[in-house]
PDB file of C-alpha atoms in Angstrom:
ATOM      1  CA  MET B   1     120.699 108.800 111.864  1.00 45.00           C
ATOM      2  CA  THR B   2     121.702 106.052 113.956  1.00 50.00           C
ATOM      3  CA  ILE B   3     119.970 102.838 112.483  1.00 50.00           C
ATOM      4  CA  ASN B   4     122.775 100.043 112.303  1.00 52.00           C
ATOM      5  CA  HIS B   5     122.056  98.638 109.227  1.00 51.00           C
ATOM      6  CA  LEU B   6     122.528 101.985 107.142  1.00 49.00           C
ATOM      7  CA  LEU B   7     126.395 101.025 107.509  1.00 47.00           C
ATOM      8  CA  THR B   8     125.755  98.289 105.351  1.00 59.00           C
ATOM      9  CA  ASP B   9     122.273  98.764 103.425  1.00 87.00           C
ATOM     10  CA  ALA B  10     123.486 101.456 100.186  1.00 90.00           C
ATOM     11  CA  VAL B  11     119.909 102.293  99.462  1.00 93.00           C
ATOM     12  CA  LEU B  12     118.898 103.507 103.074  1.00 92.00           C
ATOM     13  CA  GLN B  13     122.663 104.656 103.573  1.00 91.00           C
ATOM     14  CA  HIS B  14     122.030 107.132 100.236  1.00 92.00           C
ATOM     15  CA  ALA B  15     118.277 107.899 101.874  1.00 95.00           C
ATOM     16  CA  GLU B  16     120.377 109.628 104.907  1.00 92.00           C
ATOM     17  CA  GLU B  17     122.908 111.317 103.246  1.00 93.00           C
ATOM     18  CA  HIS B  18     120.078 112.909 101.582  1.00 93.00           C
ATOM     19  CA  ALA B  19     117.511 113.323 104.440  1.00 97.00           C
ATOM     20  CA  MET B  20     116.142 116.275 105.632  1.00 98.00           C
ATOM     21  CA  SER B  21     114.391 118.343 108.682  1.00 98.00           C
ATOM     22  CA  PHE B  22     110.281 119.233 108.553  1.00 98.00           C
ATOM     23  CA  THR B  23     111.882 122.511 108.447  1.00 98.00           C
ATOM     24  CA  ALA B  24     114.176 121.864 105.898  1.00 98.00           C
ATOM     25  CA  PHE B  25     111.727 120.503 103.687  1.00 98.00           C
ATOM     26  CA  TYR B  26     109.232 123.393 104.557  1.00 98.00           C
ATOM     27  CA  ASN B  27     112.209 125.755 103.287  1.00 98.00           C
ATOM     28  CA  LEU B  28     112.512 123.724 100.088  1.00 98.00           C
ATOM     29  CA  THR B  29     108.749 123.703  99.311  1.00 98.00           C
ATOM     30  CA  ALA B  30     109.247 127.652  99.908  1.00 98.00           C
ATOM     31  CA  GLU B  31     112.246 127.707  97.499  1.00 98.00           C
ATOM     32  CA  MET B  32     110.736 125.873  95.141  1.00 98.00           C
ATOM     33  CA  VAL B  33     107.585 128.266  94.814  1.00 98.00           C
ATOM     34  CA  ALA B  34     109.872 131.546  94.888  1.00 98.00           C
ATOM     35  CA  ASP B  35     111.902 130.059  91.965  1.00 98.00           C
ATOM     36  CA  ASN B  36     108.415 128.667  90.236  1.00 98.00           C
ATOM     37  CA  ASN B  37     109.843 125.334  90.150  1.00 98.00           C
ATOM     38  CA  THR B  38     109.531 121.993  91.813  1.00 98.00           C
ATOM     39  CA  THR B  39     111.369 118.853  93.310  1.00 98.00           C
ATOM     40  CA  GLY B  40     111.581 115.547  90.702  1.00 98.00           C
ATOM     41  CA  PRO B  41     112.411 115.123  87.011  1.00 98.00           C
ATOM     42  CA  VAL B  42     109.067 116.274  86.199  1.00 97.00           C
ATOM     43  CA  LYS B  43     108.634 120.106  85.762  1.00 98.00           C
ATOM     44  CA  SER B  44     105.259 120.438  84.717  1.00 97.00           C
ATOM     45  CA  GLU B  45     103.028 123.242  85.157  1.00 97.00           C
ATOM     46  CA  GLU B  46     100.553 120.916  87.127  1.00 95.00           C
ATOM     47  CA  ARG B  47     102.804 120.181  89.623  1.00 97.00           C
ATOM     48  CA  ILE B  48     104.202 123.823  89.793  1.00 98.00           C
ATOM     49  CA  GLN B  49     101.165 124.755  90.911  1.00 97.00           C
ATOM     50  CA  ALA B  50     100.392 121.685  93.071  1.00 97.00           C
ATOM     51  CA  THR B  51     103.808 122.774  94.768  1.00 98.00           C
ATOM     52  CA  LYS B  52     102.156 126.466  94.958  1.00 98.00           C
ATOM     53  CA  LEU B  53      99.157 125.173  96.800  1.00 97.00           C
ATOM     54  CA  ASN B  54     101.022 122.842  99.084  1.00 98.00           C
ATOM     55  CA  LEU B  55     103.072 125.713 100.498  1.00 98.00           C
ATOM     56  CA  GLN B  56      99.762 127.216 101.587  1.00 98.00           C
ATOM     57  CA  ARG B  57      98.679 123.935 103.105  1.00 98.00           C
ATOM     58  CA  LEU B  58     101.834 123.569 105.080  1.00 98.00           C
ATOM     59  CA  ASN B  59     101.790 127.279 106.400  1.00 97.00           C
ATOM     60  CA  ARG B  60      98.062 126.430 107.549  1.00 97.00           C
ATOM     61  CA  LEU B  61      98.589 122.951 108.973  1.00 97.00           C
ATOM     62  CA  ASN B  62     101.740 124.074 110.792  1.00 94.00           C
ATOM     63  CA  LYS B  63      99.124 126.761 112.587  1.00 95.00           C
ATOM     64  CA  THR B  64      96.231 124.891 112.962  1.00 96.00           C
ATOM     65  CA  VAL B  65      97.038 120.941 113.683  1.00 97.00           C
ATOM     66  CA  GLN B  66      95.730 120.210 117.218  1.00 97.00           C
ATOM     67  CA  LEU B  67      96.760 116.709 118.181  1.00 98.00           C
ATOM     68  CA  GLN B  68      94.276 114.402 119.966  1.00 98.00           C
ATOM     69  CA  GLN B  69      94.218 113.463 123.336  1.00 97.00           C
ATOM     70  CA  VAL B  70      95.470 110.038 122.743  1.00 97.00           C
ATOM     71  CA  TRP B  71      99.195 110.783 121.969  1.00 98.00           C
ATOM     72  CA  ASN B  72      99.369 111.434 125.890  1.00 98.00           C
ATOM     73  CA  GLU B  73      98.302 107.786 126.432  1.00 96.00           C
ATOM     74  CA  ILE B  74     102.282 107.319 124.795  1.00 97.00           C
ATOM     75  CA  ASN B  75     104.790 107.259 126.910  1.00 96.00           C
ATOM     76  CA  THR B  76     108.079 108.747 124.942  1.00 97.00           C
ATOM     77  CA  ASN B  77     110.537 106.019 126.598  1.00 97.00           C
ATOM     78  CA  SER B  78     108.551 103.342 124.864  1.00 98.00           C
ATOM     79  CA  VAL B  79     109.334 104.704 121.537  1.00 98.00           C
ATOM     80  CA  ASN B  80     112.670 105.906 122.326  1.00 97.00           C
ATOM     81  CA  HIS B  81     114.450 103.658 119.900  1.00 96.00           C
ATOM     82  CA  PHE B  82     112.348 104.625 116.923  1.00 98.00           C
ATOM     83  CA  GLU B  83     113.244 106.443 114.267  1.00 97.00           C
ATOM     84  CA  TRP B  84     110.720 107.778 111.482  1.00 98.00           C
ATOM     85  CA  MET B  85     111.567 108.392 107.788  1.00 98.00           C
ATOM     86  CA  LEU B  86     109.098 109.945 105.418  1.00 98.00           C
ATOM     87  CA  ILE B  87     109.305 110.089 101.712  1.00 98.00           C
ATOM     88  CA  THR B  88     107.469 112.688  99.979  1.00 98.00           C
ATOM     89  CA  GLU B  89     108.019 115.334  97.231  1.00 98.00           C
ATOM     90  CA  THR B  90     107.023 118.757  97.011  1.00 98.00           C
ATOM     91  CA  TRP B  91     104.349 118.686  94.693  1.00 98.00           C
ATOM     92  CA  CYS B  92     102.432 115.816  96.462  1.00 98.00           C
ATOM     93  CA  GLY B  93      99.256 117.036  97.731  1.00 97.00           C
ATOM     94  CA  ASP B  94      98.579 114.033 100.339  1.00 98.00           C
ATOM     95  CA  GLY B  95     102.212 114.629 101.567  1.00 98.00           C
ATOM     96  CA  ALA B  96     101.412 118.390 102.363  1.00 98.00           C
ATOM     97  CA  GLN B  97      98.279 117.077 104.058  1.00 98.00           C
ATOM     98  CA  ILE B  98     100.151 114.472 105.880  1.00 98.00           C
ATOM     99  CA  ALA B  99     103.464 115.789 106.703  1.00 98.00           C
ATOM    100  CA  PRO B 100     102.913 118.583 108.971  1.00 98.00           C
ATOM    101  CA  VAL B 101     100.742 116.026 111.393  1.00 98.00           C
ATOM    102  CA  ILE B 102     103.470 113.332 111.287  1.00 98.00           C
ATOM    103  CA  HIS B 103     106.160 116.071 112.356  1.00 98.00           C
ATOM    104  CA  LYS B 104     103.926 117.464 115.224  1.00 98.00           C
ATOM    105  CA  ILE B 105     103.483 113.613 116.489  1.00 98.00           C
ATOM    106  CA  ALA B 106     106.946 113.064 116.440  1.00 98.00           C
ATOM    107  CA  GLU B 107     107.543 115.859 118.222  1.00 98.00           C
ATOM    108  CA  LYS B 108     105.205 115.113 120.751  1.00 98.00           C
ATOM    109  CA  LEU B 109     106.605 111.677 121.142  1.00 98.00           C
ATOM    110  CA  GLN B 110     110.253 112.706 120.659  1.00 98.00           C
ATOM    111  CA  ILE B 111     110.641 110.221 117.760  1.00 98.00           C
ATOM    112  CA  PRO B 112     113.695 111.567 115.197  1.00 98.00           C
ATOM    113  CA  LEU B 113     111.721 112.231 112.029  1.00 98.00           C
ATOM    114  CA  LYS B 114     113.785 112.909 108.496  1.00 98.00           C
ATOM    115  CA  LEU B 115     111.839 113.411 104.999  1.00 98.00           C
ATOM    116  CA  VAL B 116     113.682 112.227 101.931  1.00 98.00           C
ATOM    117  CA  LEU B 117     112.595 113.263  98.138  1.00 98.00           C
ATOM    118  CA  ARG B 118     110.804 110.394  96.572  1.00 98.00           C
ATOM    119  CA  ASP B 119     112.703 110.714  92.942  1.00 98.00           C
ATOM    120  CA  GLU B 120     115.903 110.725  94.395  1.00 97.00           C
ATOM    121  CA  ASN B 121     115.459 107.615  96.375  1.00 97.00           C
ATOM    122  CA  ILE B 122     113.658 105.380  93.407  1.00 97.00           C
ATOM    123  CA  GLU B 123     115.125 102.111  95.241  1.00 97.00           C
ATOM    124  CA  LEU B 124     113.637 103.365  98.310  1.00 97.00           C
ATOM    125  CA  ILE B 125     110.427 103.517  96.969  1.00 98.00           C
ATOM    126  CA  ASP B 126     110.270 100.704  94.995  1.00 97.00           C
ATOM    127  CA  ARG B 127     110.440  98.413  98.421  1.00 97.00           C
ATOM    128  CA  TYR B 128     107.628 100.323  99.435  1.00 97.00           C
ATOM    129  CA  LEU B 129     105.266  99.926  96.592  1.00 98.00           C
ATOM    130  CA  PHE B 130     101.271 100.348  97.200  1.00 97.00           C
ATOM    131  CA  ARG B 131      99.571  98.600  94.447  1.00 97.00           C
ATOM    132  CA  GLY B 132     102.383  98.117  92.147  1.00 97.00           C
ATOM    133  CA  THR B 133     103.050 102.451  92.196  1.00 97.00           C
ATOM    134  CA  ARG B 134     105.073 104.866  93.871  1.00 98.00           C
ATOM    135  CA  SER B 135     102.136 106.300  95.530  1.00 98.00           C
ATOM    136  CA  ILE B 136     103.719 108.630  98.336  1.00 98.00           C
ATOM    137  CA  PRO B 137     103.889 109.759 101.101  1.00 98.00           C
ATOM    138  CA  LYS B 138     104.910 106.799 103.123  1.00 98.00           C
ATOM    139  CA  LEU B 139     105.998 106.754 106.940  1.00 98.00           C
ATOM    140  CA  ILE B 140     108.463 104.213 107.943  1.00 98.00           C
ATOM    141  CA  CYS B 141     109.159 103.307 111.039  1.00 98.00           C
ATOM    142  CA  PHE B 142     112.982 101.968 112.245  1.00 96.00           C
ATOM    143  CA  ASP B 143     114.177 100.297 115.791  1.00 95.00           C
ATOM    144  CA  THR B 144     117.519 102.095 116.009  1.00 93.00           C
ATOM    145  CA  ASN B 145     118.953  99.477 118.453  1.00 90.00           C
ATOM    146  CA  SER B 146     118.472  96.822 116.194  1.00 88.00           C
ATOM    147  CA  GLY B 147     118.444  97.989 112.875  1.00 86.00           C
ATOM    148  CA  GLU B 148     114.950  96.439 111.943  1.00 90.00           C
ATOM    149  CA  GLU B 149     112.252  97.758 109.722  1.00 95.00           C
ATOM    150  CA  LEU B 150     109.203  97.709 112.238  1.00 97.00           C
ATOM    151  CA  GLY B 151     106.367  98.958 110.080  1.00 97.00           C
ATOM    152  CA  SER B 152     105.194 101.294 107.420  1.00 98.00           C
ATOM    153  CA  TRP B 153     102.435 103.176 106.354  1.00 98.00           C
ATOM    154  CA  GLY B 154     100.640 105.301 103.617  1.00 98.00           C
ATOM    155  CA  PRO B 155     100.053 107.153 101.196  1.00 98.00           C
ATOM    156  CA  ARG B 156      96.870 108.014 102.974  1.00 98.00           C
ATOM    157  CA  PRO B 157      94.459 107.420 105.130  1.00 98.00           C
ATOM    158  CA  ALA B 158      91.864 104.825 104.393  1.00 98.00           C
ATOM    159  CA  GLU B 159      88.547 106.767 103.965  1.00 98.00           C
ATOM    160  CA  ALA B 160      90.716 109.003 101.682  1.00 98.00           C
ATOM    161  CA  GLN B 161      92.110 106.289  99.566  1.00 98.00           C
ATOM    162  CA  GLN B 162      88.369 105.064  99.111  1.00 98.00           C
ATOM    163  CA  ILE B 163      87.845 108.554  97.387  1.00 97.00           C
ATOM    164  CA  VAL B 164      90.550 107.661  94.983  1.00 97.00           C
ATOM    165  CA  ASP B 165      89.664 103.941  94.339  1.00 97.00           C
ATOM    166  CA  ASP B 166      85.975 105.219  93.830  1.00 97.00           C
ATOM    167  CA  ALA B 167      86.623 107.983  91.258  1.00 96.00           C
ATOM    168  CA  LYS B 168      89.056 105.557  89.119  1.00 95.00           C
ATOM    169  CA  ALA B 169      86.597 102.879  88.976  1.00 96.00           C
ATOM    170  CA  ASN B 170      84.254 105.544  88.223  1.00 96.00           C
ATOM    171  CA  ASN B 171      86.518 107.195  85.572  1.00 96.00           C
ATOM    172  CA  ILE B 172      86.312 110.677  87.072  1.00 95.00           C
ATOM    173  CA  PRO B 173      88.769 113.051  85.827  1.00 94.00           C
ATOM    174  CA  HIS B 174      91.952 113.368  87.960  1.00 91.00           C
ATOM    175  CA  ASP B 175      91.536 117.252  88.809  1.00 88.00           C
ATOM    176  CA  ASP B 176      87.943 116.465  89.706  1.00 92.00           C
ATOM    177  CA  TYR B 177      88.324 113.556  92.286  1.00 93.00           C
ATOM    178  CA  VAL B 178      91.872 115.504  93.505  1.00 93.00           C
ATOM    179  CA  LEU B 179      89.562 118.489  94.440  1.00 93.00           C
ATOM    180  CA  ALA B 180      87.373 116.197  96.401  1.00 95.00           C
ATOM    181  CA  LEU B 181      90.277 114.055  97.708  1.00 96.00           C
ATOM    182  CA  GLN B 182      91.615 117.967  99.451  1.00 95.00           C
ATOM    183  CA  ASN B 183      88.145 118.677 100.414  1.00 96.00           C
ATOM    184  CA  TRP B 184      87.784 115.423 102.727  1.00 98.00           C
ATOM    185  CA  TYR B 185      91.109 116.279 104.174  1.00 98.00           C
ATOM    186  CA  ASN B 186      89.987 119.998 105.165  1.00 96.00           C
ATOM    187  CA  GLN B 187      86.558 118.614 106.397  1.00 97.00           C
ATOM    188  CA  ASN B 188      88.242 115.781 108.265  1.00 98.00           C
ATOM    189  CA  LYS B 189      90.705 118.184 109.807  1.00 97.00           C
ATOM    190  CA  THR B 190      93.154 115.347 110.566  1.00 98.00           C
ATOM    191  CA  VAL B 191      91.111 113.405 112.792  1.00 98.00           C
ATOM    192  CA  SER B 192      91.191 110.092 110.674  1.00 98.00           C
ATOM    193  CA  LEU B 193      94.391 110.355 109.934  1.00 98.00           C
ATOM    194  CA  GLN B 194      95.568 110.641 113.741  1.00 98.00           C
ATOM    195  CA  ASN B 195      93.846 107.661 114.310  1.00 98.00           C
ATOM    196  CA  GLU B 196      95.138 105.799 111.757  1.00 98.00           C
ATOM    197  CA  LEU B 197      98.911 107.147 113.103  1.00 98.00           C
ATOM    198  CA  PHE B 198      97.834 106.161 116.620  1.00 98.00           C
ATOM    199  CA  SER B 199      97.259 102.785 115.748  1.00 98.00           C
ATOM    200  CA  PHE B 200     100.484 102.542 113.455  1.00 98.00           C
ATOM    201  CA  VAL B 201     102.713 103.554 116.627  1.00 98.00           C
ATOM    202  CA  ASN B 202     100.763 100.942 118.627  1.00 98.00           C
ATOM    203  CA  ASP B 203     101.688  98.287 116.101  1.00 98.00           C
ATOM    204  CA  CYS B 204     105.389  98.987 115.719  1.00 98.00           C
ATOM    205  CA  LEU B 205     105.321  98.686 119.463  1.00 97.00           C
ATOM    206  CA  ARG B 206     104.128  95.335 119.382  1.00 92.00           C
TER     207      ARG B 206
END
């Protein structure tokens, strides 16, 4: 990463030193599954099983995601000063649904993309709390010329977030609303996600 302020910002410097490509993150997920393990300090059976499901999701989305025509409207020269950092974990269900799409958009627009693990970068995620929580994934856009942060997005599309909010308001069990959330992702086929990310890119250009 060539962001100027990484030289003086220890938190971002640490994140950069431990960052990985999307392919490396995919390989890490596969390694965790092979070892019956997961990333982060919590090695619960729930997170281990979630990591296994997420590897399947990564495989499926890598093969099936089709970018919308709107991405052709963005000239790669207009975003050649962008650099993206995505905070996630192998056990994160939203991350598995979202990271492959961000990866394909980054490739399309020729934006460098680095992924970092939340629990190895606590000081970083604490800068991007969502309603006071360390919710992931979180996408951050930097200007490589000035070192300025241009914007951040996450942890999930607004429609998906509403499912979570409604479930919590009605005391729906966690496993039930997680299933409803993943069903929404499958049915929506990344449409809402791509729409929000398209708006995010345009907001970062302003």
